[in-house]
Coordinates of N, CA and C in Angstrom, one line a residue:
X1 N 111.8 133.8 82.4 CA 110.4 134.0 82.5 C 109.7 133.8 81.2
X2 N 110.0 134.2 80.1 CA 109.8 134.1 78.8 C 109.5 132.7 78.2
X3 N 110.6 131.9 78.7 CA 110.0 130.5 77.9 C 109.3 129.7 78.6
X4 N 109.1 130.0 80.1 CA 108.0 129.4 80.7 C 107.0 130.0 80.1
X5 N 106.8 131.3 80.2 CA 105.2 132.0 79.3 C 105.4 131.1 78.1
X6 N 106.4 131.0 77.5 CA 106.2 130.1 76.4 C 105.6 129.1 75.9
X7 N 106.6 128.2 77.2 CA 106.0 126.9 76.9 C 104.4 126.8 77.7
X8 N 104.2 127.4 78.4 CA 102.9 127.8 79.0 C 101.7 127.6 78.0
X9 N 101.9 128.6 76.6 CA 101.3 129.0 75.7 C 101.5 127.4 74.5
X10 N 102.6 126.9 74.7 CA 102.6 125.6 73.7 C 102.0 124.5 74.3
X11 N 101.5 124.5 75.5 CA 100.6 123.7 76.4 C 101.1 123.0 76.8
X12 N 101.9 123.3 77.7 CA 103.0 123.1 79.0 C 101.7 122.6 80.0
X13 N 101.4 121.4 80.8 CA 100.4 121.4 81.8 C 100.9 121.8 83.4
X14 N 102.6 122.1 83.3 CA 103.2 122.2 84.7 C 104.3 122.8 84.4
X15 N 105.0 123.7 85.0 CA 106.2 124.6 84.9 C 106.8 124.3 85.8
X16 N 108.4 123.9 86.0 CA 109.1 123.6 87.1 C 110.2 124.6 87.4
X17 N 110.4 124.8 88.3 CA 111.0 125.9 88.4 C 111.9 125.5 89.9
X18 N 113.6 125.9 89.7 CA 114.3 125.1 91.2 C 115.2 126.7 91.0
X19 N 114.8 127.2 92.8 CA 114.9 128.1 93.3 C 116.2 128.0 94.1
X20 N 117.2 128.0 93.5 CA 118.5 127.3 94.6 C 119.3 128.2 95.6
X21 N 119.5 127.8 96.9 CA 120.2 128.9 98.0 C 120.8 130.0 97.4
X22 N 121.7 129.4 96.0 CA 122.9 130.5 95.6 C 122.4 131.0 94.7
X23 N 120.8 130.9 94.1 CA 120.2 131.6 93.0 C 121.1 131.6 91.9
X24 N 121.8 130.8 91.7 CA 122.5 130.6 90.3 C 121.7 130.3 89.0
X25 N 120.1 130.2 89.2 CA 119.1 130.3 87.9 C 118.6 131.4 87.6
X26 N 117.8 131.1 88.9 CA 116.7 132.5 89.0 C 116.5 132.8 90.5
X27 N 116.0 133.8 90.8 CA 115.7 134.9 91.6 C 114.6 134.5 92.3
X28 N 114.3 134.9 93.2 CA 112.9 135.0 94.2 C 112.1 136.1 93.3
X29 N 112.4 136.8 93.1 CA 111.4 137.4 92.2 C 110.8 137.0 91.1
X30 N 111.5 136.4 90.3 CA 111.3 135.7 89.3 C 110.3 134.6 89.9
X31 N 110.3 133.9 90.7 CA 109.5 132.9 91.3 C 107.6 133.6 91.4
X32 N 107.9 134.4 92.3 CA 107.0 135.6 92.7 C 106.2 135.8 90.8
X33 N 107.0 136.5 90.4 CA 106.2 136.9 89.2 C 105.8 135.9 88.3
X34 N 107.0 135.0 88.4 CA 105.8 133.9 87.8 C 104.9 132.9 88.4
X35 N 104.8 132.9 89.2 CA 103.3 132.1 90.4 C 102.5 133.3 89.8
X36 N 102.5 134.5 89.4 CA 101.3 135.6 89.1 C 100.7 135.3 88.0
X37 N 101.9 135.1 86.9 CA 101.6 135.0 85.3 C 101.2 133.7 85.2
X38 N 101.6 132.8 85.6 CA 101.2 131.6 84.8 C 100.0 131.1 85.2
X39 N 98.9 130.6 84.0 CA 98.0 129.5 84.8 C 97.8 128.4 85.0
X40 N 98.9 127.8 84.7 CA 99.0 126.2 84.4 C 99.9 126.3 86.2
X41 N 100.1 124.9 86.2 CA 100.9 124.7 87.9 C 101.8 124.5 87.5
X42 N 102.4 125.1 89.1 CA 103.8 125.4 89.5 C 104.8 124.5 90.0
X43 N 105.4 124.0 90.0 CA 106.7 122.8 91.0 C 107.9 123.5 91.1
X44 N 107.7 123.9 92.3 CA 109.1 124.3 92.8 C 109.6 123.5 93.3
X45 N 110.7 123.1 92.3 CA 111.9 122.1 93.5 C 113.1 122.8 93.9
X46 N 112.9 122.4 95.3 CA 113.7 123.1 96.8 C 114.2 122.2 97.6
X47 N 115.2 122.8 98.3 CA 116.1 122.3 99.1 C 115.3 122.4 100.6
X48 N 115.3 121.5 101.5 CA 114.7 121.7 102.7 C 115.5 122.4 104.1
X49 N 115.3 123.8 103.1 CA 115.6 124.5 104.0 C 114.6 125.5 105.2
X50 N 114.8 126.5 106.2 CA 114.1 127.5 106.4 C 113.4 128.1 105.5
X51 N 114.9 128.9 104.9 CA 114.5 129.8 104.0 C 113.8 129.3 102.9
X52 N 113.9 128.2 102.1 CA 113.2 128.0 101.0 C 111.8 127.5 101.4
X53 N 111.6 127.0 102.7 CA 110.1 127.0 103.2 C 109.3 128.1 103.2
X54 N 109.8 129.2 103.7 CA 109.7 130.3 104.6 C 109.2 130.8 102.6
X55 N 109.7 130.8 101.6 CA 109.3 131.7 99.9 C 108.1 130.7 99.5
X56 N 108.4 129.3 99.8 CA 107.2 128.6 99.0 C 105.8 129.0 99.9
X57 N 105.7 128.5 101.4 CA 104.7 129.4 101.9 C 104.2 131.0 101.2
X58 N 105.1 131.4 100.7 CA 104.7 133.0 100.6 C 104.5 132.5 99.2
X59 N 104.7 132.2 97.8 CA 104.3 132.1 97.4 C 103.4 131.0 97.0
X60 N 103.5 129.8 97.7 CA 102.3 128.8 97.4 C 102.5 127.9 96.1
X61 N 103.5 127.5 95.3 CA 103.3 126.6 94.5 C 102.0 125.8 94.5
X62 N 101.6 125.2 93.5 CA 100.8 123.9 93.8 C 101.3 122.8 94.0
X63 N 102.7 122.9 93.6 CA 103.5 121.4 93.7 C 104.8 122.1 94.1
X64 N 105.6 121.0 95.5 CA 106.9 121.2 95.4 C 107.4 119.7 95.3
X65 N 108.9 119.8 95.4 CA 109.9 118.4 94.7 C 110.8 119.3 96.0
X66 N 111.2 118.2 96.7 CA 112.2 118.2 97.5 C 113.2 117.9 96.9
X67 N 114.6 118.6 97.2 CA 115.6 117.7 96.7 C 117.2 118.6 97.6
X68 N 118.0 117.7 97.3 CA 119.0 118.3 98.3 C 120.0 118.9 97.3
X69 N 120.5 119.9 98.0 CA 121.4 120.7 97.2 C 123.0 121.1 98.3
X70 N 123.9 121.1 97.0 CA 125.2 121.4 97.4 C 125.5 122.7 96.5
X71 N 126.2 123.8 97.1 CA 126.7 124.9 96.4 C 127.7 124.7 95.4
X72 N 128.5 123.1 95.4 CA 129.5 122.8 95.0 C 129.1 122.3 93.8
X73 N 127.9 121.5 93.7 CA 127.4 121.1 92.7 C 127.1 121.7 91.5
X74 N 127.7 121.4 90.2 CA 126.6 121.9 88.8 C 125.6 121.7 89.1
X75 N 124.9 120.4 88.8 CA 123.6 120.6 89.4 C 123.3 119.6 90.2
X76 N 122.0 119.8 90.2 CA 121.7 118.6 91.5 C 122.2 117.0 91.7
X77 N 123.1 116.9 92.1 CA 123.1 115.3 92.1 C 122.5 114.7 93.1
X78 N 122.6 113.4 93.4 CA 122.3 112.3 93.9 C 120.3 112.7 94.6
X79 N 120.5 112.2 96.0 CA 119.1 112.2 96.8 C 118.9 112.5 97.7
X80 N 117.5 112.9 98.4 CA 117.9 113.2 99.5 C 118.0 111.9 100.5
X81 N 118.9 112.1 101.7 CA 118.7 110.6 102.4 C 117.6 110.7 103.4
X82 N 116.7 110.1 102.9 CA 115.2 110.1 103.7 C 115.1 109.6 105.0
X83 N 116.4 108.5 105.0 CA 115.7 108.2 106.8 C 116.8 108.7 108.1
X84 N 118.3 109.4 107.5 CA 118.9 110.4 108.3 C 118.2 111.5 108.2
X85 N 116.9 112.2 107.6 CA 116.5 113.6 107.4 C 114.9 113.5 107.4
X86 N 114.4 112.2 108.0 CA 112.5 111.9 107.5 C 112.2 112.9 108.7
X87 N 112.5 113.6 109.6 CA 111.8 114.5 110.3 C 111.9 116.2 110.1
X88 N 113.2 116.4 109.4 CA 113.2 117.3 108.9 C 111.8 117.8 107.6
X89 N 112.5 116.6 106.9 CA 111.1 116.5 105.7 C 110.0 116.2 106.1
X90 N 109.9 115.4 107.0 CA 108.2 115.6 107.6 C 107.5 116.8 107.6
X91 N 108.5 118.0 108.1 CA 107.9 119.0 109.3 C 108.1 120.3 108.1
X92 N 109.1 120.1 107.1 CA 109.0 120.7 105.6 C 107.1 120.4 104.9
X93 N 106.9 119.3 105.3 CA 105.9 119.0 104.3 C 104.4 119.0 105.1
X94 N 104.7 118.9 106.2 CA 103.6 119.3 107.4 C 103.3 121.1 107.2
X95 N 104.8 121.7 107.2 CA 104.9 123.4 106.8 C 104.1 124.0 105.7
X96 N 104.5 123.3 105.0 CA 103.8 123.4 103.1 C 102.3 123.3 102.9
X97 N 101.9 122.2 103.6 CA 100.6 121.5 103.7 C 100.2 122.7 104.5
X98 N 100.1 123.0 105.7 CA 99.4 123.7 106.5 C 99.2 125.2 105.9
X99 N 100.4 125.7 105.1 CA 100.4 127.1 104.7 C 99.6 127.0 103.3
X100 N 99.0 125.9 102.4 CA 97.8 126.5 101.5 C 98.6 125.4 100.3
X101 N 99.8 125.2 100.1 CA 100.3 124.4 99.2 C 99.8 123.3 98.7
X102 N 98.7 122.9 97.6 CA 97.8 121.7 97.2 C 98.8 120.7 97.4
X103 N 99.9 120.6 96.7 CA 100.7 119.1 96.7 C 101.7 119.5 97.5
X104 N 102.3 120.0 98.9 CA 103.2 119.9 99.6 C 104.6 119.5 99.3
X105 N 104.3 118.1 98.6 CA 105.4 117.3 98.8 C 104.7 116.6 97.6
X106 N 104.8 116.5 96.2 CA 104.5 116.1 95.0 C 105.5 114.8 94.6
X107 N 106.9 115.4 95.0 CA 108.1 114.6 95.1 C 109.3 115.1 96.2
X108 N 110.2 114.0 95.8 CA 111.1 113.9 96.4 C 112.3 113.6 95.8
X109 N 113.2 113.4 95.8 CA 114.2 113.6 94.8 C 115.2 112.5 96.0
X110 N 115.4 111.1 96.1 CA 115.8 110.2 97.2 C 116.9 109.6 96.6
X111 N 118.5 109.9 97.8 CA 119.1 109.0 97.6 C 118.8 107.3 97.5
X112 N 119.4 106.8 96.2 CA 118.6 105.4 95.5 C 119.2 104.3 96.5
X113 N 119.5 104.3 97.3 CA 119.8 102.5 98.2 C 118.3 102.5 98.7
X114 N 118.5 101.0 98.5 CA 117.4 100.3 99.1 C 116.8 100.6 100.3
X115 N 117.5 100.8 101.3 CA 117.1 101.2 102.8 C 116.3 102.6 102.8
X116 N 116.8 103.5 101.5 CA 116.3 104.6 101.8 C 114.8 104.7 100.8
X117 N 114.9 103.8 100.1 CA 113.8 103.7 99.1 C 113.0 103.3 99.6
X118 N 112.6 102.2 100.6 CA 111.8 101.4 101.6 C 111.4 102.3 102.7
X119 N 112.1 103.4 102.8 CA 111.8 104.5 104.4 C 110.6 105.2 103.6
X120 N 111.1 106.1 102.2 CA 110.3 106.8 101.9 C 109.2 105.8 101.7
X121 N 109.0 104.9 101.1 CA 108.1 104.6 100.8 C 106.6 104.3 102.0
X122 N 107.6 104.4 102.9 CA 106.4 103.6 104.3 C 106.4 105.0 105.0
X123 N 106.8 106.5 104.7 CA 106.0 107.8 104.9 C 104.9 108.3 104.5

């Protein structure tokens, strides 16, 4: 929380913050208190899940970044595959949008073949 206030204060214009199922960073609270503290915007990148729908509603980022997550993973690799999952992510970003979130869906974090880069793009 500290070096977001930090860089906040060195004139940071956006704080990113990835809230992951196994909270191996940080905490939901941590999330929570910093949506309070900061006044620069927020990007939470999340996995499209319930649950991580279900915290950004409650707390409201201005920006989220979709991205897919494995527990197995150090960290995030690859993309999400947008046109096995475009209705899940739809109804993720339809959720977001409807509950007060300015940028819903800011990004996307897309597995890179061509097929799938051409899907997202025509969403």
């Amino acid at each position: 929380m500290h070096a977001a206030l930090i860089a906040e204060e060195a004139g940071a214009d956006s704080i990113t913050l990835h809230l992951r199922e196994d909270r191996r960073h940080i905490q939901e609270r941590d999330v929570t208190s910093l949506r309070e503290a900061l006044q620069t915007r927020m990007n939470l990148e999340m996995a499209v899940t319930d649950e991580m729908i279900r915290i950004a509603q409650k707390v409201l980022p201005q920006d989220c970044c979709l991205v897919p997550e494995s527990r197995q993973e150090i960290t995030t690799e690859g993309g999400l595959n947008v046109v096995e999952h475009s209705a899940r992510i739809g109804d993720a970003v339809k959720a977001l949008g409807a509950s007060g979130c300015e940028s819903p869906c800011s990004s996307i974090r897309i597995w890179s073949k061509s097929k799938r880069r051409s899907a997202a793009a025509l969403r």
